[in-house]
Short mmCIF file of C-alpha atoms and ligand atoms in Angstrom, two decimals:
data_model
loop_
_atom_site.label_atom_id
_atom_site.label_comp_id
_atom_site.label_asym_id
_atom_site.label_seq_id
_atom_site.Cartn_x
_atom_site.Cartn_y
_atom_site.Cartn_z
CA MET A 1149 0.00 0.00 0.00
CA PRO A 1150 1.38 3.45 -0.84
CA GLU A 1151 1.59 5.89 2.03
CA ILE A 1152 -1.58 7.94 2.32
CA ILE A 1153 -0.98 11.57 3.16
CA PRO A 1154 -4.29 13.36 3.47
CA SER A 1155 -4.29 16.87 2.06
CA ASN A 1156 -5.89 19.06 4.63
CA HIS A 1157 -5.29 22.66 3.67
CA ASN A 1158 -7.47 25.41 4.90
CA PRO A 1159 -8.26 27.26 2.68
CA PRO A 1160 -7.89 24.59 0.00
CA LEU A 1161 -4.60 24.61 -1.92
CA ILE A 1162 -4.65 24.56 -5.73
CA LEU A 1163 -1.56 23.64 -7.75
CA VAL A 1164 -1.54 25.43 -11.11
CA ALA A 1165 0.87 23.83 -13.59
CA ASP A 1166 1.19 25.61 -16.94
CA ASP A 1167 4.21 26.74 -18.96
CA ASP A 1168 2.41 29.89 -20.14
CA LYS A 1169 2.86 32.72 -17.66
CA MET A 1170 -0.31 34.59 -18.69
CA THR A 1171 -2.43 31.48 -18.22
CA ARG A 1172 -0.89 30.95 -14.77
CA ILE A 1173 -1.67 34.53 -13.77
CA GLY A 1174 -5.26 34.14 -14.99
CA LEU A 1175 -5.72 30.85 -13.15
CA ARG A 1176 -4.18 32.24 -9.97
CA GLN A 1177 -6.54 35.23 -10.02
CA ALA A 1178 -9.60 33.09 -10.65
CA MET A 1179 -8.71 30.70 -7.85
CA GLU A 1180 -7.76 33.41 -5.36
CA GLN A 1181 -11.08 35.12 -6.03
CA GLU A 1182 -12.70 31.89 -4.88
CA GLY A 1183 -10.73 32.10 -1.63
CA TYR A 1184 -8.26 29.28 -2.42
CA GLN A 1185 -4.50 29.32 -1.91
CA VAL A 1186 -2.49 28.88 -5.10
CA VAL A 1187 0.94 27.48 -5.85
CA GLU A 1188 2.42 27.57 -9.36
CA ALA A 1189 4.64 25.29 -11.45
CA ASN A 1190 5.94 26.20 -14.91
CA ASP A 1191 6.80 22.71 -16.16
CA GLY A 1192 6.20 19.03 -15.49
CA GLU A 1193 9.23 18.48 -13.24
CA ALA A 1194 8.35 21.44 -11.02
CA CYS A 1195 4.74 20.28 -10.89
CA LEU A 1196 5.72 16.85 -9.52
CA ALA A 1197 8.24 18.29 -7.05
CA ILE A 1198 5.68 20.76 -5.67
CA TYR A 1199 3.01 18.09 -5.58
CA ALA A 1200 5.24 15.79 -3.51
CA ARG A 1201 6.11 18.57 -1.09
CA MET A 1202 2.78 20.32 -0.64
CA ARG A 1203 0.07 17.76 -1.37
CA PRO A 1204 -2.44 20.22 -2.87
CA ASP A 1205 -6.17 19.48 -2.78
CA VAL A 1206 -6.66 19.93 -6.53
CA VAL A 1207 -4.24 20.14 -9.50
CA LEU A 1208 -4.98 22.22 -12.60
CA LEU A 1209 -2.71 20.68 -15.18
CA ASP A 1210 -1.83 21.94 -18.65
CA ALA A 1211 -1.74 19.07 -21.11
CA ILE A 1212 1.19 20.37 -23.13
CA MET A 1213 4.25 21.39 -21.07
CA PRO A 1214 8.04 21.07 -21.40
CA CYS A 1215 10.05 18.41 -19.46
CA ARG A 1216 7.05 16.20 -18.87
CA ASP A 1217 3.68 16.68 -20.49
CA GLY A 1218 0.49 16.92 -18.46
CA PHE A 1219 -0.59 13.36 -19.23
CA THR A 1220 2.63 11.86 -17.86
CA CYS A 1221 2.45 14.17 -14.84
CA CYS A 1222 -1.11 13.11 -14.18
CA VAL A 1223 -0.17 9.43 -14.09
CA GLN A 1224 2.70 10.20 -11.69
CA ILE A 1225 0.46 12.27 -9.43
CA GLN A 1226 -2.08 9.45 -9.17
CA ARG A 1227 0.75 7.09 -8.26
CA MET A 1228 2.09 9.45 -5.58
CA SER A 1229 -1.31 10.28 -4.12
CA GLY A 1230 -1.95 6.63 -3.25
CA GLY A 1231 -5.37 6.00 -1.73
CA THR A 1232 -6.32 9.68 -1.56
CA ARG A 1233 -6.58 10.20 -5.34
CA THR A 1234 -5.91 13.94 -5.67
CA PRO A 1235 -8.31 15.27 -8.33
CA VAL A 1236 -6.54 16.50 -11.45
CA LEU A 1237 -8.36 18.84 -13.81
CA MET A 1238 -6.67 18.76 -17.19
CA ILE A 1239 -6.54 21.97 -19.21
CA THR A 1240 -6.10 21.29 -22.88
CA GLY A 1241 -5.97 23.32 -26.03
CA LEU A 1242 -6.79 20.18 -27.91
CA GLU A 1243 -10.42 19.31 -28.09
CA ASP A 1244 -9.97 16.20 -30.19
CA GLN A 1245 -11.36 12.91 -28.98
CA GLU A 1246 -7.92 11.38 -28.58
CA SER A 1247 -6.66 14.03 -26.14
CA VAL A 1248 -9.81 13.83 -24.05
CA ASP A 1249 -9.51 10.05 -23.88
CA GLN A 1250 -5.84 10.37 -23.03
CA ALA A 1251 -6.62 12.78 -20.15
CA PHE A 1252 -9.11 10.38 -18.59
CA ALA A 1253 -6.87 7.39 -19.21
CA ALA A 1254 -4.10 9.22 -17.31
CA GLY A 1255 -6.44 9.53 -14.32
CA ALA A 1256 -7.76 13.09 -14.69
CA VAL A 1257 -11.22 13.49 -13.17
CA ASP A 1258 -12.27 16.25 -15.58
CA TYR A 1259 -10.95 18.56 -18.27
CA ILE A 1260 -11.60 22.00 -19.66
CA THR A 1261 -10.40 23.49 -22.92
CA LYS A 1262 -8.46 26.62 -23.77
CA PRO A 1263 -9.42 29.44 -24.08
CA ILE A 1264 -10.60 28.98 -20.51
CA HIS A 1265 -14.24 29.62 -19.75
CA TRP A 1266 -13.75 31.04 -16.25
CA ALA A 1267 -17.25 30.43 -14.91
CA VAL A 1268 -17.04 26.77 -15.96
CA LEU A 1269 -13.61 26.44 -14.35
CA ARG A 1270 -14.83 27.93 -11.06
CA GLN A 1271 -17.83 25.59 -10.87
CA ARG A 1272 -15.75 22.51 -11.66
CA VAL A 1273 -13.08 23.34 -9.07
CA ARG A 1274 -15.79 24.06 -6.47
CA ARG A 1275 -17.29 20.65 -7.11
CA LEU A 1276 -13.90 18.95 -6.86
CA ILE A 1277 -13.15 20.65 -3.54
CA GLN A 1278 -16.52 19.48 -2.22
CA GLN A 1279 -15.68 15.94 -3.30
CA VAL A 1280 -12.27 16.13 -1.62
CA ARG A 1281 -13.82 17.30 1.65
CA LEU A 1282 -16.50 14.62 1.53
CA TYR A 1283 -13.90 11.98 0.87
CA GLN A 1284 -11.84 13.17 3.82
CA GLN A 1285 -14.89 13.02 6.11
CA LEU A 1286 -15.60 9.52 4.87
CA GLU A 1287 -12.01 8.49 5.57
CA GLN A 1288 -12.24 9.84 9.11
CA ALA A 1289 -15.55 8.07 9.72
CA ASN A 1290 -14.04 4.86 8.38
CA HIS A 1291 -11.05 5.20 10.63
CA GLU A 1292 -13.31 5.74 13.65
CA LEU A 1293 -15.42 2.73 12.68
CA GLN A 1294 -12.34 0.54 12.46
CA ARG A 1295 -11.27 1.73 15.89
CA LEU A 1296 -14.70 0.99 17.34
CA ALA A 1297 -14.72 -2.45 15.75
CA SER A 1298 -11.35 -3.37 17.27
CA PHE A 1299 -11.29 -1.77 20.72
CA ASP A 1300 -13.15 -2.43 23.91
CA GLY A 1301 -15.18 0.62 24.87
CA LEU A 1302 -14.71 0.25 28.63
CA THR A 1303 -11.00 -0.47 28.90
CA GLN A 1304 -9.63 0.89 25.57
CA VAL A 1305 -7.57 -2.23 24.94
CA ALA A 1306 -8.23 -4.49 21.92
CA ASN A 1307 -11.53 -6.38 22.01
CA ARG A 1308 -12.14 -10.10 21.52
CA ARG A 1309 -12.66 -9.71 17.78
CA ARG A 1310 -9.27 -8.04 17.33
CA PHE A 1311 -7.68 -10.61 19.65
CA ASP A 1312 -8.95 -13.53 17.52
CA GLU A 1313 -7.82 -11.84 14.32
CA TYR A 1314 -4.36 -10.95 15.64
CA LEU A 1315 -3.76 -14.38 17.19
CA GLN A 1316 -4.49 -16.07 13.83
CA GLN A 1317 -2.26 -13.61 12.03
CA GLU A 1318 0.69 -13.97 14.40
CA TRP A 1319 0.27 -17.75 14.56
CA GLN A 1320 0.70 -17.91 10.79
CA ARG A 1321 3.69 -15.58 10.93
CA MET A 1322 5.41 -17.58 13.72
CA LEU A 1323 4.62 -20.78 11.79
CA ARG A 1324 6.59 -19.42 8.83
CA ASP A 1325 9.42 -18.07 11.01
CA GLN A 1326 9.39 -21.03 13.42
CA THR A 1327 9.69 -18.82 16.49
CA SER A 1328 7.87 -18.90 19.81
CA LEU A 1329 4.48 -17.32 20.33
CA SER A 1330 3.39 -16.75 23.93
CA LEU A 1331 -0.04 -16.08 25.32
CA ILE A 1332 -0.97 -14.86 28.79
CA MET A 1333 -4.50 -15.18 30.14
CA CYS A 1334 -5.12 -12.92 33.12
CA ASP A 1335 -8.18 -13.02 35.36
CA ILE A 1336 -9.09 -10.79 38.30
CA ASP A 1337 -9.43 -12.74 41.52
CA CYS A 1338 -12.77 -12.85 43.33
CA PHE A 1339 -14.17 -10.16 41.09
CA LYS A 1340 -17.75 -11.18 41.68
CA LEU A 1341 -17.23 -10.44 45.37
CA PHE A 1342 -15.63 -7.09 44.42
CA ASN A 1343 -18.74 -6.09 42.45
CA ASP A 1344 -20.98 -7.33 45.25
CA THR A 1345 -19.07 -5.27 47.82
CA TYR A 1346 -18.27 -2.05 45.95
CA GLY A 1347 -20.83 -1.96 43.15
CA HIS A 1348 -20.67 -2.39 39.41
CA GLN A 1349 -19.27 1.08 38.71
CA ALA A 1350 -16.33 0.52 41.02
CA GLY A 1351 -15.95 -2.83 39.20
CA ASP A 1352 -15.77 -1.06 35.87
CA ASP A 1353 -13.21 1.36 37.21
CA CYS A 1354 -11.13 -1.54 38.52
CA LEU A 1355 -11.24 -3.17 35.06
CA ARG A 1356 -9.95 0.05 33.50
CA GLN A 1357 -7.06 0.29 35.93
CA VAL A 1358 -6.07 -3.36 35.48
CA ALA A 1359 -6.22 -2.92 31.69
CA ASN A 1360 -3.89 0.03 32.02
CA VAL A 1361 -1.38 -2.01 34.03
CA ILE A 1362 -1.50 -4.76 31.39
CA GLN A 1363 -0.94 -2.24 28.63
CA ASN A 1364 2.09 -0.81 30.42
CA ALA A 1365 3.54 -4.28 31.04
CA ALA A 1366 3.28 -5.39 27.40
CA LYS A 1367 5.75 -2.88 26.05
CA ARG A 1368 6.80 -4.17 22.63
CA SER A 1369 5.02 -2.71 19.64
CA LEU A 1370 3.89 -6.17 18.47
CA ASP A 1371 2.46 -7.18 21.88
CA LEU A 1372 -1.33 -7.09 21.98
CA PRO A 1373 -3.19 -6.73 25.27
CA ALA A 1374 -6.90 -7.48 24.86
CA ARG A 1375 -10.09 -7.85 26.87
CA TYR A 1376 -10.92 -11.50 26.33
CA GLY A 1377 -14.30 -11.26 28.03
CA GLY A 1378 -15.79 -10.08 31.34
CA GLU A 1379 -12.93 -9.71 33.82
CA GLU A 1380 -10.51 -11.79 31.79
CA PHE A 1381 -7.70 -10.23 29.76
CA ALA A 1382 -5.27 -11.81 27.32
CA VAL A 1383 -1.88 -10.73 26.06
CA ILE A 1384 -0.46 -11.97 22.75
CA LEU A 1385 3.35 -11.88 22.76
CA PRO A 1386 4.82 -12.62 19.31
CA THR A 1387 8.43 -13.83 19.06
CA THR A 1388 8.54 -14.37 22.81
CA GLU A 1389 9.89 -17.39 24.69
CA GLN A 1390 8.37 -18.56 27.95
CA GLU A 1391 11.00 -16.64 29.92
CA GLY A 1392 9.94 -13.33 28.37
CA ALA A 1393 6.26 -14.11 28.92
CA ILE A 1394 6.97 -14.82 32.60
CA GLN A 1395 8.56 -11.38 32.90
CA VAL A 1396 5.45 -9.73 31.45
CA ALA A 1397 3.13 -11.82 33.67
CA HIS A 1398 5.20 -10.92 36.71
CA ALA A 1399 5.07 -7.21 35.81
CA ILE A 1400 1.26 -7.43 35.52
CA GLN A 1401 0.95 -9.23 38.85
CA VAL A 1402 3.15 -6.70 40.65
CA GLY A 1403 1.55 -3.74 38.84
CA VAL A 1404 -1.97 -4.79 39.90
CA ARG A 1405 -0.83 -5.28 43.50
CA GLU A 1406 0.73 -1.81 43.43
CA LEU A 1407 -2.59 -0.30 42.40
CA ALA A 1408 -3.59 -1.27 45.96
CA ILE A 1409 -7.31 -1.26 45.15
CA ALA A 1410 -9.11 -2.24 48.38
CA HIS A 1411 -10.93 -5.58 48.20
CA THR A 1412 -11.89 -6.48 51.76
CA SER A 1413 -14.06 -9.45 50.77
CA SER A 1414 -11.33 -11.11 48.66
CA LYS A 1415 -10.31 -14.61 49.68
CA VAL A 1416 -6.72 -13.82 48.72
CA LYS A 1417 -5.65 -10.46 50.16
CA SER A 1418 -7.43 -7.28 51.16
CA ILE A 1419 -6.52 -5.74 47.78
CA VAL A 1420 -7.35 -6.62 44.16
CA THR A 1421 -5.07 -9.33 42.73
CA VAL A 1422 -4.88 -11.28 39.47
CA SER A 1423 -4.09 -14.84 38.46
CA LEU A 1424 -2.28 -15.55 35.20
CA GLY A 1425 -1.76 -18.52 32.90
CA ILE A 1426 1.11 -18.58 30.43
CA ALA A 1427 1.42 -20.79 27.35
CA THR A 1428 4.22 -20.80 24.80
CA ALA A 1429 4.43 -22.68 21.52
CA ILE A 1430 6.35 -22.76 18.28
CA PRO A 1431 3.45 -23.11 15.83
CA SER A 1432 3.29 -26.28 13.77
CA PRO A 1433 0.73 -27.54 11.24
CA ILE A 1434 -0.62 -30.10 13.72
CA THR A 1435 -1.28 -27.58 16.51
CA SER A 1436 -3.52 -24.51 16.45
CA PRO A 1437 -4.08 -21.12 18.09
CA GLU A 1438 -7.10 -22.65 19.86
CA LEU A 1439 -4.80 -25.18 21.54
CA LEU A 1440 -2.58 -22.32 22.72
CA ILE A 1441 -5.63 -20.66 24.31
CA THR A 1442 -6.62 -23.98 25.95
CA ALA A 1443 -3.11 -24.36 27.34
CA ALA A 1444 -3.04 -20.80 28.74
CA ASP A 1445 -6.52 -21.36 30.25
CA LYS A 1446 -5.32 -24.58 31.87
CA ALA A 1447 -2.35 -22.75 33.36
CA LEU A 1448 -4.70 -20.00 34.60
CA TYR A 1449 -6.91 -22.50 36.39
CA GLN A 1450 -3.86 -24.07 37.92
CA ALA A 1451 -2.86 -20.64 39.29
CA LYS A 1452 -6.40 -20.24 40.69
CA ASP A 1453 -6.27 -23.74 42.25
CA GLU A 1454 -2.93 -23.06 43.87
CA GLY A 1455 -4.31 -20.04 45.72
CA ARG A 1456 -4.61 -17.15 43.19
CA ASP A 1457 -2.42 -13.99 43.00
CA ARG A 1458 0.20 -15.91 41.00
CA TYR A 1459 1.10 -17.12 37.53
CA SER A 1460 1.45 -20.64 36.23
CA THR A 1461 2.98 -21.95 32.97
CA CYS A 1462 2.07 -24.60 30.48
CA VAL A 1463 4.16 -25.62 27.46
CA SER A 1464 1.98 -26.85 24.60
P1 GH3 B 1670 -12.15 -16.11 40.40
O1 GH3 B 1670 -11.18 -15.60 41.40
O2 GH3 B 1670 -12.27 -17.61 40.48
O3 GH3 B 1670 -11.87 -15.64 39.05
O4 GH3 B 1670 -13.58 -15.56 40.84
P2 GH3 B 1670 -14.40 -14.38 40.18
O5 GH3 B 1670 -15.43 -13.91 41.13
O6 GH3 B 1670 -13.47 -13.34 39.68
O7 GH3 B 1670 -15.02 -15.10 38.91
P3 GH3 B 1670 -16.49 -15.25 38.42
O8 GH3 B 1670 -16.37 -15.81 37.02
O9 GH3 B 1670 -17.32 -16.04 39.40
O10 GH3 B 1670 -17.08 -13.81 38.36
C1 GH3 B 1670 -16.67 -12.86 37.43
C2 GH3 B 1670 -17.38 -11.58 37.71
O11 GH3 B 1670 -16.93 -10.53 36.82
C3 GH3 B 1670 -18.87 -11.68 37.55
C4 GH3 B 1670 -19.24 -10.46 36.73
O12 GH3 B 1670 -20.26 -9.74 37.37
C5 GH3 B 1670 -17.99 -9.62 36.70
N1 GH3 B 1670 -17.85 -8.88 35.45
C6 GH3 B 1670 -17.72 -9.37 34.20
N2 GH3 B 1670 -17.68 -8.34 33.31
C7 GH3 B 1670 -17.80 -7.19 34.02
C8 GH3 B 1670 -17.85 -5.79 33.66
O13 GH3 B 1670 -17.77 -5.40 32.49
N3 GH3 B 1670 -17.95 -4.90 34.65
C9 GH3 B 1670 -18.05 -5.29 35.96
N4 GH3 B 1670 -18.17 -4.36 36.88
N5 GH3 B 1670 -18.04 -6.59 36.32
C10 GH3 B 1670 -17.92 -7.53 35.37
MG1 MG B 1671 -12.15 -13.80 38.16
#
């Protein structure tokens, strides 16, 4: 995927590329009257260099220019703009069918002919700017939707859906690389009693604080802390041996203790504690991510059985 750099100029920025000075002056005036900012290029090379540097919202491109003609420039601009597709309006002195086809084939969204009909130009640029703004809003909404679909609203760590997706993805990657994948399951001890004693809101607040500790303990960029469900969290640790996973589990255990959240009805201590199960595997075609989860769950229940507020390991 090419890098997507959203153009976000206010007022909108128009790149005018034309080798004829008088045309550039005319275009600049028309665009400035509309309240846009204008930057000029007098040949194809300059047009591409300015485009790369300034990422204008719309490009007005003369079809016939020295160095590189408008058609070649247009293709290059589309390549550079990646997913954002900067609208290019081609300005051509040639009204023949072939040139029009060539402009659209190069990726131009529209064209006007010389001599320029200024009212037509203004309306077309206005429409293009509207389209750019709409597209940007759509992109933002999409981004927000993706965030909502992947993150848990209460704790702001990844949700179960993202966990499942990421575990599959990393399992496949570790299968190819033949390196260890570790998984930690982490469950708050006697949390039902906590809710019963302090109320559901205090319970929610406790979940947020524990999630924060887990996030701080899983420091590597590829680590993924997630809310697995209810009061159970999971941490996916790619390229991590059991020893490394133990370090993370230990940091979580200590971090939660240090929160020192009162829990007078706990069977373990008078503060909130967690139990953790750790599983590590080098993926192979005869095992599966589900088996890794089962192994981490088994280790978690062992930690619970042995008295809670501890971690236990299981090698699958
Ligand atoms: P154990 O030490 O064996 O894990 O005991 P526990 O009480 O923590 O486990 P149990 O599974 O019996 O109870 C889990 C509790 O977690 C029950 C449920 O009300 C609470 N819980 C689950 N999700 C939420 C939530 O989103 N907010 C709050 N406040 N509580 C939740
Ligand atoms: Mg629990």
